[in-house]
mmCIF file of C-alpha atoms in Angstrom:
data_model
loop_
_atom_site.group_PDB
_atom_site.id
_atom_site.type_symbol
_atom_site.label_atom_id
_atom_site.label_comp_id
_atom_site.label_asym_id
_atom_site.label_seq_id
_atom_site.Cartn_x
_atom_site.Cartn_y
_atom_site.Cartn_z
ATOM 1 C CA UNK A 164 12.387 32.757 40.056
ATOM 2 C CA UNK A 165 14.383 33.372 36.867
ATOM 3 C CA UNK A 166 13.287 36.608 35.196
ATOM 4 C CA UNK A 167 13.973 37.963 31.713
ATOM 5 C CA UNK A 168 12.547 41.460 31.229
ATOM 6 C CA UNK A 169 12.663 42.958 27.754
ATOM 7 C CA UNK A 170 12.519 46.552 26.581
ATOM 8 C CA UNK A 171 9.327 48.087 25.247
ATOM 9 C CA UNK A 172 7.701 48.094 21.839
ATOM 10 C CA UNK A 173 9.374 49.950 18.981
ATOM 11 C CA UNK A 174 8.089 51.493 15.758
ATOM 12 C CA UNK A 175 10.822 51.898 13.167
ATOM 13 C CA UNK A 176 11.191 53.162 9.612
ATOM 14 C CA UNK A 177 12.455 50.853 6.865
ATOM 15 C CA UNK A 178 16.240 50.957 6.675
ATOM 16 C CA UNK A 179 16.646 51.917 10.340
ATOM 17 C CA UNK A 180 18.196 49.856 13.146
ATOM 18 C CA UNK A 181 16.589 48.635 16.363
ATOM 19 C CA UNK A 182 18.224 47.466 19.581
ATOM 20 C CA UNK A 183 16.215 45.308 21.977
ATOM 21 C CA UNK A 184 17.384 44.593 25.519
ATOM 22 C CA UNK A 185 16.814 41.624 27.824
ATOM 23 C CA UNK A 186 17.627 42.198 31.501
ATOM 24 C CA UNK A 187 18.061 39.070 33.581
ATOM 25 C CA UNK A 188 17.819 38.267 37.291
ATOM 26 C CA UNK A 189 17.792 35.468 39.862
ATOM 27 C CA UNK A 190 20.390 33.184 38.353
ATOM 28 C CA UNK A 191 24.113 33.174 37.626
ATOM 29 C CA UNK A 192 24.247 35.182 34.400
ATOM 30 C CA UNK A 193 27.347 33.594 32.911
ATOM 31 C CA UNK A 194 26.158 30.031 33.488
ATOM 32 C CA UNK A 195 23.658 30.211 30.620
ATOM 33 C CA UNK A 196 23.706 31.499 27.078
ATOM 34 C CA UNK A 197 20.905 33.572 25.572
ATOM 35 C CA UNK A 198 18.951 32.996 22.400
ATOM 36 C CA UNK A 199 16.872 35.429 20.371
ATOM 37 C CA UNK A 200 13.747 34.132 18.653
ATOM 38 C CA UNK A 201 11.182 36.077 16.654
ATOM 39 C CA UNK A 202 7.568 35.508 15.687
ATOM 40 C CA UNK A 203 5.917 37.405 12.838
ATOM 41 C CA UNK A 204 2.161 38.036 13.163
ATOM 42 C CA UNK A 205 0.258 34.768 12.851
ATOM 43 C CA UNK A 206 3.445 32.822 12.122
ATOM 44 C CA UNK A 207 5.681 30.306 13.873
ATOM 45 C CA UNK A 208 8.882 30.783 15.830
ATOM 46 C CA UNK A 209 12.120 31.668 14.039
ATOM 47 C CA UNK A 210 15.562 31.496 15.646
ATOM 48 C CA UNK A 211 17.673 34.620 15.150
ATOM 49 C CA UNK A 212 20.847 33.872 17.080
ATOM 50 C CA UNK A 213 22.582 33.098 20.365
ATOM 51 C CA UNK A 214 25.396 34.383 22.530
ATOM 52 C CA UNK A 215 27.530 32.706 25.138
ATOM 53 C CA UNK A 216 27.357 35.042 28.101
ATOM 54 C CA UNK A 217 30.644 33.720 29.528
ATOM 55 C CA UNK A 218 32.670 33.939 26.307
ATOM 56 C CA UNK A 219 30.757 36.677 24.535
ATOM 57 C CA UNK A 220 30.865 34.502 21.415
ATOM 58 C CA UNK A 221 27.791 34.802 19.169
ATOM 59 C CA UNK A 222 26.230 32.388 16.710
ATOM 60 C CA UNK A 223 23.712 33.710 14.163
ATOM 61 C CA UNK A 224 21.202 32.125 11.842
ATOM 62 C CA UNK A 225 22.559 32.444 8.319
ATOM 63 C CA UNK A 226 19.489 34.436 7.264
ATOM 64 C CA UNK A 227 20.419 37.243 9.657
ATOM 65 C CA UNK A 228 24.211 36.903 9.598
ATOM 66 C CA UNK A 229 24.897 40.264 7.959
ATOM 67 C CA UNK A 230 22.242 42.303 9.781
ATOM 68 C CA UNK A 231 22.213 41.193 13.431
ATOM 69 C CA UNK A 232 24.543 41.712 16.370
ATOM 70 C CA UNK A 233 23.986 40.184 19.802
ATOM 71 C CA UNK A 234 26.013 41.504 22.731
ATOM 72 C CA UNK A 235 26.123 41.209 26.500
ATOM 73 C CA UNK A 236 26.829 43.526 29.422
ATOM 74 C CA UNK A 237 27.850 41.333 32.325
ATOM 75 C CA UNK A 238 27.857 44.250 34.779
ATOM 76 C CA UNK A 239 24.116 44.810 34.263
ATOM 77 C CA UNK A 240 23.244 41.196 33.403
ATOM 78 C CA UNK A 241 21.707 42.390 30.144
ATOM 79 C CA UNK A 242 21.742 40.934 26.645
ATOM 80 C CA UNK A 243 21.119 43.081 23.562
ATOM 81 C CA UNK A 244 20.039 42.271 20.027
ATOM 82 C CA UNK A 245 20.527 44.842 17.289
ATOM 83 C CA UNK A 246 18.906 44.324 13.875
ATOM 84 C CA UNK A 247 19.952 46.662 11.049
ATOM 85 C CA UNK A 248 18.519 47.659 7.676
ATOM 86 C CA UNK A 249 15.002 46.892 8.829
ATOM 87 C CA UNK A 250 12.356 45.813 6.324
ATOM 88 C CA UNK A 251 8.611 45.500 6.677
ATOM 89 C CA UNK A 252 8.917 41.718 6.988
ATOM 90 C CA UNK A 253 11.020 42.186 10.126
ATOM 91 C CA UNK A 254 7.810 43.195 11.894
ATOM 92 C CA UNK A 255 7.540 40.627 14.671
ATOM 93 C CA UNK A 256 7.633 39.957 18.372
ATOM 94 C CA UNK A 257 11.242 39.362 19.406
ATOM 95 C CA UNK A 258 11.892 37.100 22.414
ATOM 96 C CA UNK A 259 15.012 36.450 24.409
ATOM 97 C CA UNK A 260 15.185 32.893 25.751
ATOM 98 C CA UNK A 261 17.758 31.456 28.132
ATOM 99 C CA UNK A 262 19.657 28.354 27.162
ATOM 100 C CA UNK A 263 22.633 26.802 25.413
ATOM 101 C CA UNK A 264 22.739 27.183 21.645
ATOM 102 C CA UNK A 265 22.368 23.430 21.271
ATOM 103 C CA UNK A 266 19.693 22.720 23.850
ATOM 104 C CA UNK A 267 16.587 23.761 25.676
ATOM 105 C CA UNK A 268 15.224 27.299 25.847
ATOM 106 C CA UNK A 269 14.008 27.048 29.405
ATOM 107 C CA UNK A 270 12.953 30.602 30.288
ATOM 108 C CA UNK A 271 11.630 33.291 27.951
ATOM 109 C CA UNK A 272 11.247 37.036 28.117
ATOM 110 C CA UNK A 273 7.829 38.618 27.663
ATOM 111 C CA UNK A 274 8.583 39.642 24.085
ATOM 112 C CA UNK A 275 9.155 42.977 22.344
ATOM 113 C CA UNK A 276 7.008 43.996 19.394
ATOM 114 C CA UNK A 277 9.031 45.649 16.656
ATOM 115 C CA UNK A 278 6.909 47.257 13.944
ATOM 116 C CA UNK A 279 8.582 48.382 10.726
ATOM 117 C CA UNK A 280 6.458 50.805 8.798
ATOM 118 C CA UNK A 281 6.934 53.865 6.660
ATOM 119 C CA UNK B 254 18.661 23.675 6.917
ATOM 120 C CA UNK B 255 16.849 20.959 8.830
ATOM 121 C CA UNK B 256 13.090 20.941 8.242
ATOM 122 C CA UNK B 257 10.563 20.075 10.964
ATOM 123 C CA UNK B 258 6.986 19.395 9.867
ATOM 124 C CA UNK B 259 3.990 19.769 12.182
ATOM 125 C CA UNK B 260 0.272 19.502 11.356
ATOM 126 C CA UNK B 261 -1.299 22.977 11.376
ATOM 127 C CA UNK B 262 -4.105 21.904 13.667
ATOM 128 C CA UNK B 263 -5.284 19.107 15.956
ATOM 129 C CA UNK B 264 -8.689 18.911 17.620
ATOM 130 C CA UNK B 265 -9.667 16.807 20.616
ATOM 131 C CA UNK B 266 -12.557 16.572 23.081
ATOM 132 C CA UNK B 267 -11.954 17.267 26.767
ATOM 133 C CA UNK B 268 -10.651 14.209 28.590
ATOM 134 C CA UNK B 269 -9.379 12.578 25.417
ATOM 135 C CA UNK B 270 -5.742 12.144 24.329
ATOM 136 C CA UNK B 271 -4.096 14.573 21.930
ATOM 137 C CA UNK B 272 -1.061 13.586 19.871
ATOM 138 C CA UNK B 273 0.923 16.284 18.094
ATOM 139 C CA UNK B 274 3.611 15.099 15.717
ATOM 140 C CA UNK B 275 6.872 16.659 14.578
ATOM 141 C CA UNK B 276 8.439 15.060 11.521
ATOM 142 C CA UNK B 277 12.037 15.320 10.399
ATOM 143 C CA UNK B 278 14.699 13.256 8.674
ATOM 144 C CA UNK B 279 16.061 10.830 11.291
ATOM 145 C CA UNK B 280 14.702 13.068 14.039
ATOM 146 C CA UNK B 281 15.065 10.120 16.408
ATOM 147 C CA UNK B 282 18.811 10.791 16.379
ATOM 148 C CA UNK B 283 18.231 14.343 17.616
ATOM 149 C CA UNK B 284 16.934 15.778 20.878
ATOM 150 C CA UNK B 285 13.480 17.354 20.677
ATOM 151 C CA UNK B 286 11.968 20.031 22.896
ATOM 152 C CA UNK B 287 8.334 21.189 22.975
ATOM 153 C CA UNK B 288 6.843 24.582 23.821
ATOM 154 C CA UNK B 289 3.277 25.623 24.586
ATOM 155 C CA UNK B 290 2.154 29.111 23.613
ATOM 156 C CA UNK B 291 -1.148 30.717 24.544
ATOM 157 C CA UNK B 292 -2.327 33.712 22.492
ATOM 158 C CA UNK B 293 -0.415 36.876 23.325
ATOM 159 C CA UNK B 294 2.002 35.064 25.632
ATOM 160 C CA UNK B 295 5.591 33.906 25.420
ATOM 161 C CA UNK B 296 6.297 30.224 24.769
ATOM 162 C CA UNK B 297 6.579 27.909 27.771
ATOM 163 C CA UNK B 298 8.781 24.821 27.834
ATOM 164 C CA UNK B 299 6.610 21.731 28.460
ATOM 165 C CA UNK B 300 8.891 18.850 27.347
ATOM 166 C CA UNK B 301 12.683 18.764 27.015
ATOM 167 C CA UNK B 302 15.140 16.109 25.893
ATOM 168 C CA UNK B 303 12.405 14.173 24.080
ATOM 169 C CA UNK B 304 10.354 13.230 27.123
ATOM 170 C CA UNK B 305 11.331 15.050 30.323
ATOM 171 C CA UNK B 306 8.945 17.468 32.050
ATOM 172 C CA UNK B 307 10.100 20.699 33.704
ATOM 173 C CA UNK B 308 8.989 21.346 37.249
ATOM 174 C CA UNK B 309 5.385 22.530 37.362
ATOM 175 C CA UNK B 310 4.293 20.918 34.080
ATOM 176 C CA UNK B 311 1.392 18.489 34.619
ATOM 177 C CA UNK B 312 2.033 14.758 34.272
ATOM 178 C CA UNK B 313 -0.506 14.563 31.448
ATOM 179 C CA UNK B 314 2.199 15.992 29.152
ATOM 180 C CA UNK B 315 4.630 13.411 27.755
ATOM 181 C CA UNK B 316 6.906 13.055 24.750
ATOM 182 C CA UNK B 317 8.533 10.407 22.594
ATOM 183 C CA UNK B 318 10.952 10.408 19.684
ATOM 184 C CA UNK B 319 11.866 7.649 17.248
ATOM 185 C CA UNK B 320 12.644 7.216 13.585
ATOM 186 C CA UNK B 321 11.365 10.190 11.627
ATOM 187 C CA UNK B 322 8.710 11.363 14.101
ATOM 188 C CA UNK B 323 8.640 12.963 17.536
ATOM 189 C CA UNK B 324 5.318 13.085 19.358
ATOM 190 C CA UNK B 325 3.913 15.261 22.112
ATOM 191 C CA UNK B 326 1.089 13.468 23.918
ATOM 192 C CA UNK B 327 -1.404 15.189 26.189
ATOM 193 C CA UNK B 328 -3.520 12.690 28.122
ATOM 194 C CA UNK B 329 -6.854 13.756 29.572
ATOM 195 C CA UNK B 330 -6.855 17.059 27.726
ATOM 196 C CA UNK B 331 -8.235 20.056 29.622
ATOM 197 C CA UNK B 332 -9.631 23.298 28.269
ATOM 198 C CA UNK B 333 -6.525 25.193 29.428
ATOM 199 C CA UNK B 334 -4.394 23.031 27.100
ATOM 200 C CA UNK B 335 -5.837 24.821 24.073
ATOM 201 C CA UNK B 336 -2.793 26.601 22.645
ATOM 202 C CA UNK B 337 -0.130 26.487 19.943
ATOM 203 C CA UNK B 338 2.595 23.863 20.328
ATOM 204 C CA UNK B 339 6.060 24.161 18.764
ATOM 205 C CA UNK B 340 8.738 21.488 18.451
ATOM 206 C CA UNK B 341 12.440 22.442 18.390
ATOM 207 C CA UNK B 342 15.765 20.761 17.719
ATOM 208 C CA UNK B 343 19.370 21.800 17.332
ATOM 209 C CA UNK B 344 20.768 20.986 13.892
ATOM 210 C CA UNK B 345 24.427 20.176 14.357
ATOM 211 C CA UNK B 346 25.219 20.429 10.638
ATOM 212 C CA UNK B 347 24.236 24.093 10.499
ATOM 213 C CA UNK B 348 24.808 24.792 14.216
ATOM 214 C CA UNK B 349 21.357 26.373 14.243
ATOM 215 C CA UNK B 350 18.216 26.030 16.329
ATOM 216 C CA UNK B 351 15.240 24.933 14.212
ATOM 217 C CA UNK B 352 11.532 25.145 15.021
ATOM 218 C CA UNK B 353 8.567 23.368 13.509
ATOM 219 C CA UNK B 354 5.791 25.491 12.050
ATOM 220 C CA UNK B 355 3.601 25.039 15.123
ATOM 221 C CA UNK B 356 0.336 23.181 15.746
ATOM 222 C CA UNK B 357 -2.846 24.779 17.040
ATOM 223 C CA UNK B 358 -4.557 22.471 19.523
ATOM 224 C CA UNK B 359 -8.295 23.027 19.776
ATOM 225 C CA UNK B 360 -10.253 21.560 22.677
ATOM 226 C CA UNK B 361 -13.764 20.938 21.400
#
């Protein structure tokens, strides 16, 4: 069974950076891209960005273009999302979700709660 | 960006049919995917490419897409279907994934 296991919850100060990991197993890593989606408390889903795990090429939502970096480590089958210059409204659960950037998000990680608070 | 509009809530009695809509400009020309999300859990894909069901998803879940509205239909609703439902498309003009605001399905 496909598995996406994310790193644990983080509490960060405003202005800091956070890096969330998503370790994958039980499928060919480079056959599928990886999306990052976030969900603020009580809110809907918001797409953050995507990376092609074969090419390493990212694609970011314009809202996050200057603050987010998504990378991959093929040797450990892990995808990372770094968000910089954190603000209180970045408080959310961040999910990794397997899939092409133009299609279905077919498997999701368990989510990582990032809390930004002074 | 491409805007998807969902009703905030839908209520239905057990055994009845629930229809959750997702509105967007000419959405019928796009491919729509639907996700179910129970409280405190990650989303789960229930319908992809407008009307296909992943393995393990009950046959009571179906989808359609035409004109300016995509619809997720749950026939013979069960208590376990109470959850939030999110529609999703890929907007080729912005090369971005877009989600609707989500609909809370309540089983009375």
